[in-house]
Coordinates of C-alpha atoms and ligand atoms in Angstrom, one line a residue:
M27 CA 11.2 -39.9 4.4
V28 CA 9.4 -37.6 6.6
Q29 CA 9.4 -41.1 8.6
C30 CA 13.1 -41.9 8.0
C31 CA 13.9 -38.7 8.9
A32 CA 12.0 -38.8 12.2
E33 CA 13.6 -42.0 13.4
Y34 CA 17.3 -40.3 12.1
F35 CA 16.6 -37.6 14.5
L36 CA 15.1 -39.5 17.5
N37 CA 18.7 -41.9 16.9
L38 CA 20.3 -38.6 17.3
L39 CA 18.7 -37.1 20.3
E40 CA 19.4 -41.0 22.5
S41 CA 22.9 -40.4 21.2
R42 CA 23.2 -36.4 23.2
K43 CA 21.0 -38.0 26.2
G44 CA 24.4 -37.7 28.0
F45 CA 25.9 -34.5 26.6
L46 CA 22.3 -32.2 26.1
M47 CA 21.6 -33.3 30.0
T48 CA 18.1 -32.8 31.2
N49 CA 16.9 -30.6 27.8
V50 CA 17.1 -33.3 25.8
L51 CA 13.6 -35.8 26.2
S52 CA 14.5 -39.3 27.0
V53 CA 14.0 -41.3 24.0
D54 CA 12.2 -44.7 23.9
N55 CA 8.9 -46.0 21.8
R56 CA 6.7 -43.5 22.8
V57 CA 8.0 -40.7 21.7
L58 CA 8.5 -41.6 18.3
L59 CA 4.6 -41.6 18.7
L60 CA 5.0 -38.1 20.6
C61 CA 6.9 -36.5 17.7
R62 CA 4.4 -37.5 15.2
F63 CA 1.3 -36.1 16.9
A64 CA 1.9 -33.8 19.7
I65 CA 3.4 -31.3 18.3
A66 CA 1.0 -29.0 17.8
A67 CA -0.3 -29.1 20.8
F68 CA 2.6 -27.8 22.2
L69 CA 3.2 -25.4 19.5
A70 CA -0.9 -23.3 20.5
V71 CA 1.6 -22.1 23.1
V72 CA 0.4 -18.2 24.7
S73 CA 2.6 -15.7 22.9
V74 CA 4.6 -12.7 23.6
A75 CA 5.4 -11.0 21.2
D76 CA 4.3 -8.8 18.0
A77 CA 5.2 -10.7 14.6
G78 CA 3.6 -7.5 12.3
D79 CA 1.5 -8.0 9.4
G80 CA 3.8 -8.7 6.3
A81 CA 5.5 -11.4 5.7
L82 CA 8.8 -13.7 5.9
V83 CA 10.8 -15.4 3.4
V84 CA 13.3 -17.9 5.2
V85 CA 15.0 -19.5 3.1
G86 CA 17.8 -22.7 4.0
G87 CA 20.8 -21.2 1.2
G88 CA 21.8 -23.6 -1.8
P89 CA 19.6 -22.7 -5.2
I90 CA 16.0 -21.4 -5.0
P91 CA 13.1 -22.7 -6.5
D92 CA 11.0 -20.5 -8.8
Q93 CA 7.9 -21.4 -6.1
I94 CA 10.1 -19.5 -3.6
I95 CA 11.1 -16.3 -6.0
D96 CA 7.5 -16.4 -7.3
R97 CA 6.2 -15.6 -3.7
F98 CA 8.8 -13.2 -2.9
V99 CA 7.5 -11.2 -5.7
E100 CA 3.4 -12.3 -5.3
L101 CA 4.3 -10.6 -1.2
G102 CA 6.1 -7.7 -1.9
G103 CA 3.5 -6.7 -4.2
G104 CA 4.3 -8.4 -8.1
N105 CA 5.0 -5.8 -10.5
G106 CA 4.9 -3.2 -7.9
T107 CA 7.5 -4.4 -5.6
R108 CA 9.6 -1.3 -4.4
L109 CA 12.7 -3.6 -3.3
V110 CA 15.8 -2.8 -1.2
V111 CA 18.2 -5.2 -1.0
I112 CA 21.6 -6.0 1.4
P113 CA 23.6 -7.5 0.1
T114 CA 26.3 -7.1 3.5
A115 CA 26.6 -10.3 4.1
S116 CA 29.0 -11.3 1.5
S117 CA 32.8 -10.7 1.4
D118 CA 32.7 -8.4 -1.7
N119 CA 31.5 -5.6 -0.1
G120 CA 29.0 -6.3 -1.2
L121 CA 27.7 -4.7 -4.9
P122 CA 28.7 -7.8 -6.8
T123 CA 26.4 -9.4 -4.7
A124 CA 24.0 -6.5 -4.8
D125 CA 24.1 -6.4 -8.8
S126 CA 23.5 -10.1 -9.6
T127 CA 20.8 -10.6 -7.0
I128 CA 18.7 -7.6 -8.3
Q129 CA 19.2 -9.7 -11.4
L130 CA 17.5 -12.0 -10.5
W131 CA 14.6 -10.5 -9.2
S132 CA 14.6 -7.9 -11.8
S133 CA 14.2 -11.4 -14.1
R134 CA 11.2 -11.8 -12.0
G135 CA 9.6 -8.6 -12.8
V136 CA 11.3 -6.6 -10.2
T137 CA 11.8 -3.6 -11.9
H138 CA 12.4 -0.6 -8.8
A139 CA 15.1 -3.0 -7.3
I140 CA 18.4 -1.1 -5.2
Q141 CA 21.1 -2.1 -2.8
L142 CA 21.9 -0.6 0.4
H143 CA 24.8 -1.7 2.5
T144 CA 26.9 -0.2 5.0
R145 CA 29.8 -2.2 7.2
D146 CA 29.2 1.1 8.9
R147 CA 27.4 1.5 12.4
S148 CA 27.3 5.3 12.6
Q149 CA 26.1 4.8 8.7
A150 CA 23.1 2.4 9.4
D151 CA 21.6 5.2 12.1
N152 CA 21.4 7.9 9.3
E153 CA 17.6 8.9 8.5
D154 CA 19.2 9.7 4.6
F155 CA 20.6 6.1 4.3
V156 CA 17.6 4.2 6.3
N157 CA 15.3 6.1 3.5
P158 CA 15.1 3.8 0.9
L159 CA 13.5 1.7 3.6
R160 CA 10.8 3.7 4.5
N161 CA 9.7 3.5 0.7
A162 CA 10.0 -0.3 0.6
T163 CA 8.0 -3.3 -0.1
A164 CA 10.2 -6.1 0.3
V165 CA 13.4 -6.7 1.4
W166 CA 16.0 -9.4 0.0
I167 CA 19.1 -10.0 2.5
S168 CA 21.5 -12.2 0.4
G169 CA 23.5 -14.7 1.8
G170 CA 26.9 -14.6 3.2
Q171 CA 28.0 -14.9 7.3
Q172 CA 25.3 -13.0 9.5
S173 CA 28.2 -11.5 11.7
R174 CA 28.6 -9.4 9.3
L175 CA 25.2 -8.0 9.0
A176 CA 24.8 -8.0 12.7
D177 CA 28.1 -5.6 13.1
A178 CA 26.3 -3.4 10.6
Y179 CA 22.9 -3.5 11.7
V180 CA 21.5 -5.4 15.2
G181 CA 20.8 -1.9 17.4
T182 CA 20.7 0.3 14.6
K183 CA 17.8 2.4 12.4
V184 CA 18.3 0.0 9.8
Q185 CA 16.4 -2.9 12.6
A186 CA 14.6 0.1 13.3
E187 CA 12.9 0.3 9.8
L188 CA 12.6 -3.5 9.1
V189 CA 10.4 -3.9 11.9
K190 CA 8.5 -1.3 11.1
L191 CA 8.3 -2.6 7.1
R192 CA 7.0 -5.6 8.5
N193 CA 4.5 -4.5 10.6
R194 CA 2.8 -2.1 7.4
G195 CA 2.6 -5.2 5.3
G196 CA 5.8 -5.8 3.3
V197 CA 7.6 -9.3 3.4
I198 CA 11.9 -9.1 4.6
G199 CA 13.9 -12.6 2.7
G200 CA 17.1 -13.9 3.4
T201 CA 18.5 -16.9 2.4
S202 CA 21.8 -18.3 4.7
A203 CA 23.5 -15.5 6.4
G204 CA 20.2 -13.6 5.7
A205 CA 18.3 -16.4 7.6
A206 CA 20.4 -16.5 10.2
I207 CA 20.2 -13.3 10.8
L208 CA 16.0 -12.5 11.5
S209 CA 16.3 -14.4 14.6
G210 CA 17.6 -12.8 18.1
V211 CA 19.4 -15.4 19.2
M212 CA 20.9 -16.0 16.3
I213 CA 24.2 -18.7 15.0
V214 CA 27.0 -17.5 14.2
G215 CA 29.1 -20.6 13.7
G216 CA 30.7 -23.2 14.6
N217 CA 29.3 -26.9 14.6
P218 CA 28.2 -29.2 16.8
V219 CA 29.4 -26.4 19.4
P220 CA 27.4 -22.9 18.3
K221 CA 28.9 -19.9 18.5
I222 CA 25.6 -17.7 19.5
G223 CA 24.8 -14.1 19.4
R224 CA 22.5 -11.4 18.7
G225 CA 20.3 -11.1 15.4
L226 CA 17.7 -9.0 13.9
D227 CA 14.6 -10.9 15.8
L228 CA 11.8 -10.6 13.0
I229 CA 11.3 -14.2 14.5
P230 CA 10.4 -13.7 18.1
G231 CA 11.2 -16.9 20.2
I232 CA 12.3 -18.5 17.1
I233 CA 16.2 -20.0 16.5
V234 CA 17.0 -20.3 12.6
D235 CA 19.5 -22.6 11.0
Q236 CA 20.5 -23.0 8.1
H237 CA 21.8 -25.7 5.3
F238 CA 20.1 -27.8 7.7
L239 CA 20.4 -31.9 6.3
R240 CA 22.8 -30.8 4.2
R241 CA 25.5 -29.9 6.6
S242 CA 24.2 -31.7 9.2
R243 CA 23.8 -28.8 12.0
V244 CA 21.0 -31.1 13.7
N245 CA 23.7 -30.7 16.9
R246 CA 24.2 -27.5 17.0
L247 CA 20.6 -26.9 17.1
L248 CA 19.3 -28.8 19.4
E249 CA 22.4 -27.2 21.5
A250 CA 21.2 -23.6 20.9
V251 CA 17.9 -24.6 22.3
G252 CA 19.2 -26.3 24.6
R253 CA 21.1 -22.9 25.5
H254 CA 18.0 -20.6 25.3
P255 CA 15.4 -23.0 26.8
D256 CA 12.6 -20.6 26.0
R257 CA 13.3 -20.8 22.0
M258 CA 11.4 -23.4 19.5
G259 CA 14.5 -24.4 16.9
I260 CA 13.9 -24.8 13.0
G261 CA 17.1 -26.4 10.5
I262 CA 15.3 -25.3 7.1
D263 CA 16.9 -27.0 4.5
E264 CA 18.9 -26.1 1.3
S265 CA 16.3 -24.6 -1.5
T266 CA 13.9 -24.3 1.2
A267 CA 12.0 -21.7 2.6
I268 CA 9.1 -21.0 4.7
I269 CA 7.0 -18.1 5.0
V270 CA 6.3 -16.8 8.2
Q271 CA 2.7 -14.7 7.4
G272 CA 1.6 -13.6 11.5
D273 CA 2.0 -16.6 13.4
R274 CA 2.1 -19.5 11.2
A275 CA 5.0 -20.6 9.1
K276 CA 4.2 -22.9 5.8
V277 CA 6.9 -25.2 3.7
V278 CA 7.6 -24.4 0.8
G279 CA 10.3 -25.8 -1.7
D280 CA 12.4 -29.0 -2.3
S281 CA 13.6 -30.2 1.1
Y282 CA 12.8 -30.3 4.9
V283 CA 12.6 -28.2 7.8
T284 CA 13.0 -29.3 11.3
V285 CA 11.3 -28.6 14.4
I286 CA 12.6 -28.7 17.8
T287 CA 10.0 -27.3 20.1
K288 CA 11.0 -25.2 23.5
P289 CA 13.2 -27.2 26.1
D290 CA 10.7 -25.3 28.2
D291 CA 7.9 -27.2 26.6
R292 CA 7.7 -30.9 27.8
P293 CA 8.1 -33.6 26.6
Q294 CA 10.2 -31.5 23.9
S295 CA 9.4 -33.1 20.5
M296 CA 11.3 -33.4 17.3
Q297 CA 9.6 -33.0 13.9
T298 CA 9.3 -32.3 9.8
L299 CA 7.9 -30.6 7.4
R300 CA 8.2 -30.7 3.7
R301 CA 6.4 -28.9 0.7
D302 CA 2.7 -27.3 2.4
D303 CA 3.1 -28.3 6.0
A304 CA 2.4 -25.6 7.8
I305 CA 3.0 -25.1 12.2
Q306 CA 2.0 -22.2 14.8
L307 CA 4.8 -20.8 15.7
P308 CA 5.7 -19.9 19.8
G309 CA 6.4 -16.3 20.6
V310 CA 4.1 -14.7 18.5
T311 CA 0.6 -12.8 19.5
R312 CA -2.7 -13.7 17.6
K313 CA -3.6 -10.3 16.6
S314 CA -7.8 -9.8 16.1
P315 CA -8.9 -8.8 13.0
K316 CA -7.6 -5.5 12.3
K317 CA -9.8 -2.5 11.1
W318 CA -10.8 -1.5 7.6
A319 CA -13.0 1.3 6.1
I320 CA -14.3 1.5 2.6
A321 CA -15.4 4.3 0.4
V322 CA -16.9 5.1 -3.1
H323 CA -18.2 7.6 -4.6
G324 CA -20.4 7.6 -8.4
G325 CA -20.0 11.3 -8.6
A326 CA -21.7 14.7 -7.0
G327 CA -25.4 15.2 -7.8
T328 CA -28.2 13.3 -6.7
V329 CA -30.9 11.1 -8.6
P330 CA -32.7 14.0 -11.1
A331 CA -37.0 14.4 -10.1
D332 CA -38.0 12.7 -13.4
A333 CA -35.6 9.5 -12.7
S334 CA -37.2 6.2 -13.9
S335 CA -36.9 3.5 -11.1
A336 CA -35.2 1.9 -13.0
E337 CA -32.3 4.6 -13.1
E338 CA -31.8 4.4 -9.9
K339 CA -32.1 1.3 -9.3
A340 CA -29.3 0.8 -11.7
W341 CA -27.4 3.7 -10.0
R342 CA -27.7 2.4 -6.3
D343 CA -26.7 -1.6 -7.5
G344 CA -23.8 -0.1 -9.6
L345 CA -22.6 1.2 -6.8
Q346 CA -23.2 -1.6 -4.0
I347 CA -21.7 -4.8 -6.7
A348 CA -18.2 -2.2 -6.6
M349 CA -18.2 -1.7 -3.1
R350 CA -19.1 -5.6 -2.7
K351 CA -15.8 -6.4 -4.9
A352 CA -13.6 -3.4 -2.6
V353 CA -14.9 -5.3 0.7
A354 CA -13.9 -8.9 -0.3
I355 CA -10.7 -8.3 -1.9
I356 CA -10.1 -6.1 2.0
E357 CA -11.9 -9.3 3.9
S358 CA -9.4 -12.2 2.3
G359 CA -5.9 -9.9 3.0
G360 CA -5.8 -7.8 -0.1
T361 CA -4.0 -4.4 -0.4
S362 CA -6.4 -1.6 0.1
M363 CA -4.4 -0.4 -4.0
G364 CA -5.9 -3.8 -5.1
A365 CA -9.3 -2.8 -3.8
V366 CA -9.5 0.7 -5.2
D367 CA -8.1 -0.6 -8.8
A368 CA -10.6 -3.2 -8.8
T369 CA -13.7 -1.4 -7.5
I370 CA -12.4 1.3 -9.8
R371 CA -12.9 -0.7 -13.3
I372 CA -16.3 -2.0 -12.3
L373 CA -17.7 1.5 -12.3
E374 CA -15.4 2.5 -15.5
D375 CA -17.5 -0.2 -17.0
N376 CA -20.9 0.3 -15.8
E377 CA -22.4 3.3 -18.0
M378 CA -24.4 4.7 -15.4
F379 CA -21.6 6.8 -14.4
N380 CA -18.9 9.1 -16.2
A381 CA -16.1 7.2 -16.4
G382 CA -14.6 4.9 -18.7
K383 CA -18.0 3.7 -20.9
G384 CA -20.9 6.5 -20.3
A385 CA -18.0 9.3 -19.6
V386 CA -19.5 12.3 -21.2
F387 CA -18.5 14.1 -24.6
N388 CA -16.3 17.3 -25.0
S389 CA -16.7 20.4 -26.8
A390 CA -14.9 17.8 -30.1
G391 CA -18.2 15.6 -29.5
S392 CA -15.1 12.7 -28.0
H393 CA -13.9 11.3 -25.0
E394 CA -11.2 12.3 -23.3
L395 CA -10.6 10.5 -19.8
D396 CA -8.8 11.3 -16.4
A397 CA -7.3 8.9 -13.8
S398 CA -5.3 8.2 -10.6
V399 CA -4.2 6.4 -8.2
M400 CA -2.1 7.3 -5.3
D401 CA -0.6 4.7 -2.0
G402 CA -0.4 6.2 1.3
R403 CA 2.7 4.1 1.8
T404 CA 5.4 5.5 -0.3
L405 CA 3.4 8.6 -1.3
D406 CA 3.9 7.3 -4.8
G407 CA 1.2 7.6 -7.8
G408 CA 0.4 7.5 -11.3
A409 CA -2.1 9.1 -13.3
V410 CA -3.4 9.5 -16.8
A411 CA -4.9 12.2 -18.4
G412 CA -6.7 13.1 -21.6
V413 CA -7.0 9.1 -22.5
S414 CA -9.2 8.2 -25.5
T415 CA -9.0 4.9 -26.7
V416 CA -7.9 2.7 -22.5
R417 CA -10.9 0.7 -21.5
N418 CA -9.5 1.1 -18.1
P419 CA -7.8 4.5 -17.3
I420 CA -6.9 3.6 -13.9
G421 CA -5.0 0.4 -14.8
L422 CA -3.0 2.3 -16.5
A423 CA -2.7 5.1 -14.1
R424 CA -1.5 2.3 -11.7
L425 CA 0.9 0.7 -14.5
V426 CA 2.6 4.5 -14.6
M427 CA 2.9 4.4 -10.4
N428 CA 3.7 0.6 -11.0
R429 CA 5.9 1.2 -14.3
T430 CA 7.8 4.4 -14.4
S431 CA 9.4 6.8 -13.2
H432 CA 7.1 9.4 -13.2
V433 CA 3.6 10.3 -11.7
L434 CA 1.3 11.5 -14.7
L435 CA 1.6 11.1 -19.0
S436 CA -1.0 13.0 -21.2
G437 CA -2.4 13.0 -24.7
S438 CA -0.5 10.6 -27.3
G439 CA 2.4 9.9 -24.7
A440 CA 0.0 8.0 -22.4
E441 CA -1.4 6.3 -25.4
Q442 CA 2.0 5.4 -26.6
F443 CA 2.8 4.2 -22.7
A444 CA -0.4 1.9 -22.4
T445 CA 0.4 0.1 -26.7
E446 CA 3.9 -0.1 -24.7
Q447 CA 2.2 -1.9 -21.9
D448 CA 0.1 -4.7 -24.2
V449 CA -2.9 -2.6 -21.7
E450 CA -6.5 -3.1 -23.2
R451 CA -7.7 -0.3 -26.0
V452 CA -11.1 0.3 -27.7
K453 CA -12.3 2.8 -30.6
N454 CA -13.3 6.6 -28.9
N455 CA -17.0 5.4 -29.1
Y456 CA -17.1 2.8 -27.4
F457 CA -17.9 5.0 -24.4
S458 CA -20.5 7.1 -26.0
T459 CA -23.7 6.5 -25.0
E460 CA -27.2 7.9 -26.0
R461 CA -27.8 9.8 -22.5
R462 CA -24.4 11.2 -22.8
R463 CA -25.3 12.3 -26.3
E464 CA -28.6 13.6 -24.9
S465 CA -27.1 16.0 -22.5
W466 CA -24.7 17.5 -24.3
N467 CA -26.5 18.7 -27.3
R468 CA -28.4 20.0 -24.2
V469 CA -25.8 22.1 -22.5
R470 CA -24.9 22.8 -25.9
A471 CA -28.2 24.7 -26.9
H472 CA -28.0 26.3 -23.4
E473 CA -25.8 28.9 -22.0
D474 CA -23.1 28.8 -25.9
G475 CA -21.8 25.8 -24.6
A476 CA -20.1 26.2 -21.4
P477 CA -19.1 24.0 -19.2
V478 CA -21.8 21.8 -17.4
S479 CA -20.5 22.6 -13.7
R480 CA -21.4 26.3 -14.3
I481 CA -25.3 25.3 -15.3
R482 CA -27.1 24.8 -12.2
S483 CA -29.7 22.6 -13.7
A484 CA -26.9 20.0 -14.5
R485 CA -28.2 16.4 -14.4
P486 CA -26.2 13.9 -12.3
W487 CA -25.0 12.3 -15.4
Q488 CA -23.3 14.9 -16.2
Y489 CA -20.3 15.6 -14.3
G490 CA -20.1 12.1 -12.4
T491 CA -16.3 10.6 -11.7
V492 CA -16.3 8.1 -9.4
G493 CA -13.3 6.7 -6.5
C494 CA -13.3 5.2 -3.8
V495 CA -11.0 5.3 -1.0
V496 CA -9.3 1.9 1.3
L497 CA -8.0 1.6 4.5
D498 CA -6.7 -2.0 4.4
T499 CA -5.6 -4.3 7.7
H500 CA -1.7 -3.7 6.8
G501 CA -3.0 -0.3 8.5
N502 CA -2.4 0.8 4.5
L503 CA -4.5 3.6 2.7
A504 CA -5.2 4.2 -1.3
A505 CA -7.3 5.9 -3.1
G506 CA -8.2 7.0 -6.8
T507 CA -10.0 9.1 -9.3
S508 CA -11.8 8.2 -12.6
T509 CA -13.5 10.5 -14.7
G510 CA -15.0 11.6 -18.4
G511 CA -14.4 15.4 -17.2
L512 CA -16.9 17.6 -17.8
T513 CA -19.4 17.5 -20.2
N514 CA -19.0 19.6 -23.5
K515 CA -15.5 20.5 -21.8
K516 CA -12.1 22.0 -24.3
F517 CA -10.5 19.5 -25.4
G518 CA -7.3 18.9 -24.1
R519 CA -8.4 19.9 -20.5
V520 CA -7.9 18.0 -18.0
G521 CA -9.5 18.1 -14.3
D522 CA -8.8 17.6 -10.8
S523 CA -8.9 13.6 -11.2
P524 CA -5.8 13.1 -12.6
I525 CA -4.0 15.5 -9.7
L526 CA -2.5 14.4 -6.9
G527 CA -2.9 16.7 -3.9
A528 CA -6.2 17.9 -6.0
G529 CA -8.8 15.2 -6.1
T530 CA -6.7 12.2 -5.3
Y531 CA -4.8 12.0 -2.6
A532 CA -3.2 9.4 -0.1
D533 CA -0.6 9.5 2.8
N534 CA -0.7 6.9 5.9
D535 CA 0.3 9.6 8.1
T536 CA -3.5 10.9 8.2
C537 CA -6.1 10.0 5.4
A538 CA -6.9 8.9 1.8
V539 CA -9.3 11.4 0.0
S540 CA -11.2 11.1 -3.5
A541 CA -12.8 14.3 -4.9
T542 CA -15.7 14.6 -7.3
G543 CA -17.2 18.0 -8.4
T544 CA -15.8 21.2 -10.7
G545 CA -12.4 20.1 -11.0
E546 CA -10.8 23.8 -11.4
Q547 CA -11.8 24.5 -7.9
F548 CA -10.5 21.6 -6.9
I549 CA -7.5 21.9 -8.0
R550 CA -6.9 25.7 -6.8
H551 CA -7.5 24.5 -3.2
A552 CA -5.4 21.5 -3.9
V553 CA -8.0 19.7 -2.2
G554 CA -7.3 16.0 -1.1
A555 CA -3.6 17.5 -0.2
Q556 CA -4.8 20.4 2.0
I557 CA -7.5 17.9 4.2
S558 CA -4.6 15.8 4.6
L559 CA -2.3 18.9 5.6
L560 CA -4.1 20.6 7.9
M561 CA -5.0 16.7 9.6
R562 CA -1.0 17.2 9.7
H563 CA -0.2 20.3 11.0
R564 CA -3.7 21.4 12.8
R565 CA -4.5 17.6 14.2
W566 CA -8.0 18.0 13.2
T567 CA -9.7 14.9 13.0
L568 CA -10.6 13.9 9.0
K569 CA -14.0 15.4 9.4
Q570 CA -13.0 19.1 10.8
S571 CA -10.6 18.9 7.7
A572 CA -13.1 17.4 5.1
E573 CA -16.0 19.9 6.2
Y574 CA -13.6 23.2 6.8
V575 CA -12.3 23.0 3.1
L576 CA -15.7 22.4 0.9
K577 CA -17.8 24.6 3.3
Q578 CA -15.3 27.5 4.0
R579 CA -13.2 27.4 1.2
L580 CA -14.7 26.1 -1.9
N581 CA -17.4 27.6 -3.0
K582 CA -21.8 26.2 -2.2
G583 CA -22.0 23.8 -5.3
D584 CA -18.6 22.8 -6.2
G585 CA -19.0 19.1 -5.8
G586 CA -17.8 16.6 -2.8
V587 CA -15.3 14.6 -1.6
I588 CA -14.8 10.8 0.1
A589 CA -12.3 10.1 2.7
V590 CA -11.3 7.5 4.7
D591 CA -8.4 8.6 7.4
R592 CA -5.4 5.7 9.0
D593 CA -7.8 5.0 12.3
G594 CA -10.9 3.9 9.7
N595 CA -13.2 7.1 10.3
I596 CA -15.4 7.4 6.9
E597 CA -16.2 10.9 6.2
W598 CA -18.2 12.6 2.9
V599 CA -18.7 16.0 2.4
Y600 CA -20.5 17.9 -0.3
T601 CA -21.6 20.8 -1.3
S602 CA -23.6 20.1 -4.4
P603 CA -27.1 19.1 -3.8
G604 CA -26.4 15.6 -3.2
M605 CA -23.7 12.5 -3.7
F606 CA -23.3 9.5 -4.6
R607 CA -21.6 7.2 -2.2
A608 CA -20.9 3.4 0.0
A609 CA -19.4 2.5 2.9
A610 CA -18.1 -0.1 4.1
D611 CA -16.3 -0.8 7.4
S612 CA -14.5 -4.2 9.7
D613 CA -17.5 -2.8 12.5
G614 CA -20.2 -4.3 9.8
R615 CA -21.0 -1.5 8.0
F616 CA -22.5 -1.5 4.6
D617 CA -23.9 2.0 3.1
V618 CA -25.3 2.6 -0.1
L619 CA -27.2 6.0 -1.0
I620 CA -28.0 8.0 -4.1
R621 CA -30.0 11.0 -2.4
D622 CA -28.9 13.2 0.4
E623 CA -30.1 10.7 2.3
N624 CA -27.9 9.7 5.6
Ligands
LIG16 N1 -13.5 16.6 -11.2 C1 -14.1 16.2 -12.3 C2 -13.2 17.0 -13.1 O1 -13.9 17.9 -13.3 O2 -13.2 17.1 -14.7

């Protein structure tokens, strides 16, 4: 079939020799050979523009196969996708199209979807109007007439926000007119003589055509690239898409994609691609790997003098395993939020740390757990407080963020939400360990059961808490924290770990922070938010900001923070005797420290 298509196109080229004059290659038997082998060489050209870190899902119209739909949702963040649907190409003034499109995506688990529509360019330049795009992880542009999209949005703030969305790792998808508009030089209509207009220019160096084989559009695409010899033509048939990531495009779906190389590249060629074929695109800069940085903590405190070497090894190994997981996720292009979640789960399952299994006892002799996550892209967050049967509270916190319109659920409400979400449950005594019981007994025998933070001789496993902060290769920051709280805390007591702005904070403009120590102090001083605000408003560095808050605002011994800024600088500042901590980054750093060492 691929061969047939190639031959069909070659015949077509031959029949058009006179029409396209110098732009069309001369066709003879050698060209067929060239069509098969030369294209890779032509496509590896010097590039001129930056296509960002996100993805494009460019669909040729017609019924959209599941494979394409699922890939779009996956690239948008799965169940956490925050989708904006742009229905402006349709003739019905948007609403019915947006409704049916939103229904399609919600049947695929995308629960957060809204429409953005106007035909008024001044509205498309309005800050409030474009605001949903700033929080989005995905945009879907539905079909109709591409001129409606161009008239409303080209050259406006909507276009600028779409570029930013892609640069911060989001996905933009479009079908039919929604695919055409992604080109800079855009085919508006006409066949075989195309009418050319201006599109959103999200695929530098490419002219996209759609419904390509079904509507016999080869001639018009040849004509379009003939008039714009610095562009490559990509004709996408119905039920088929290209997924563009960086400088590569991969074919998904049921039919074919036709690639016409730039007339500027001689000899020019045409190639037919099918599912799983990939090409390198022109007009796209191959980006060098981007900076990433990760810090993890296992709580304020240090190795006690009487700790065995086995205990010391267990703390060190625990941090190392968690950090390795985070590094593996980020190095393979995963998100900061995914890394935070996976890393903290590992620490929750490790009884050496005061979170999940191994959490401290409260004054009632049971365990109440707190956790939170925050996404620096959107300032969105999720938290749970006082949960007692959820094996991994960090996962439930993430679900609060992704599947509710709230930020913090507590106690029995959080437990009920866990039931609804079908997350793994355990009996409360799953969290108990002999080590923690011993500390609880010791604390109760001491100072009338005062919470352990006030006891100078507290051992590290009496406070603990775990956390993770990440800058990923897409430039996104995220933070998460999970804890059993303070030994012998009053039942119902909530610390700083599930309070966004106190124990956990992330803002892509500044930094991501996770705290450990006496929670009440971190809440009083809004530690995470305060560090971020000093960076934003005083233009202080992360180090200056964190040191000021920990050393000038809090009391000595209150605890510490790990933090990473948007440039990948990692800091840890603590006034406790020590902090269990680890750091890794794209420059090859990999440190695991459990003593007061550098
Ligand atoms: N920093 C943990 C807590 O106070 O609960």
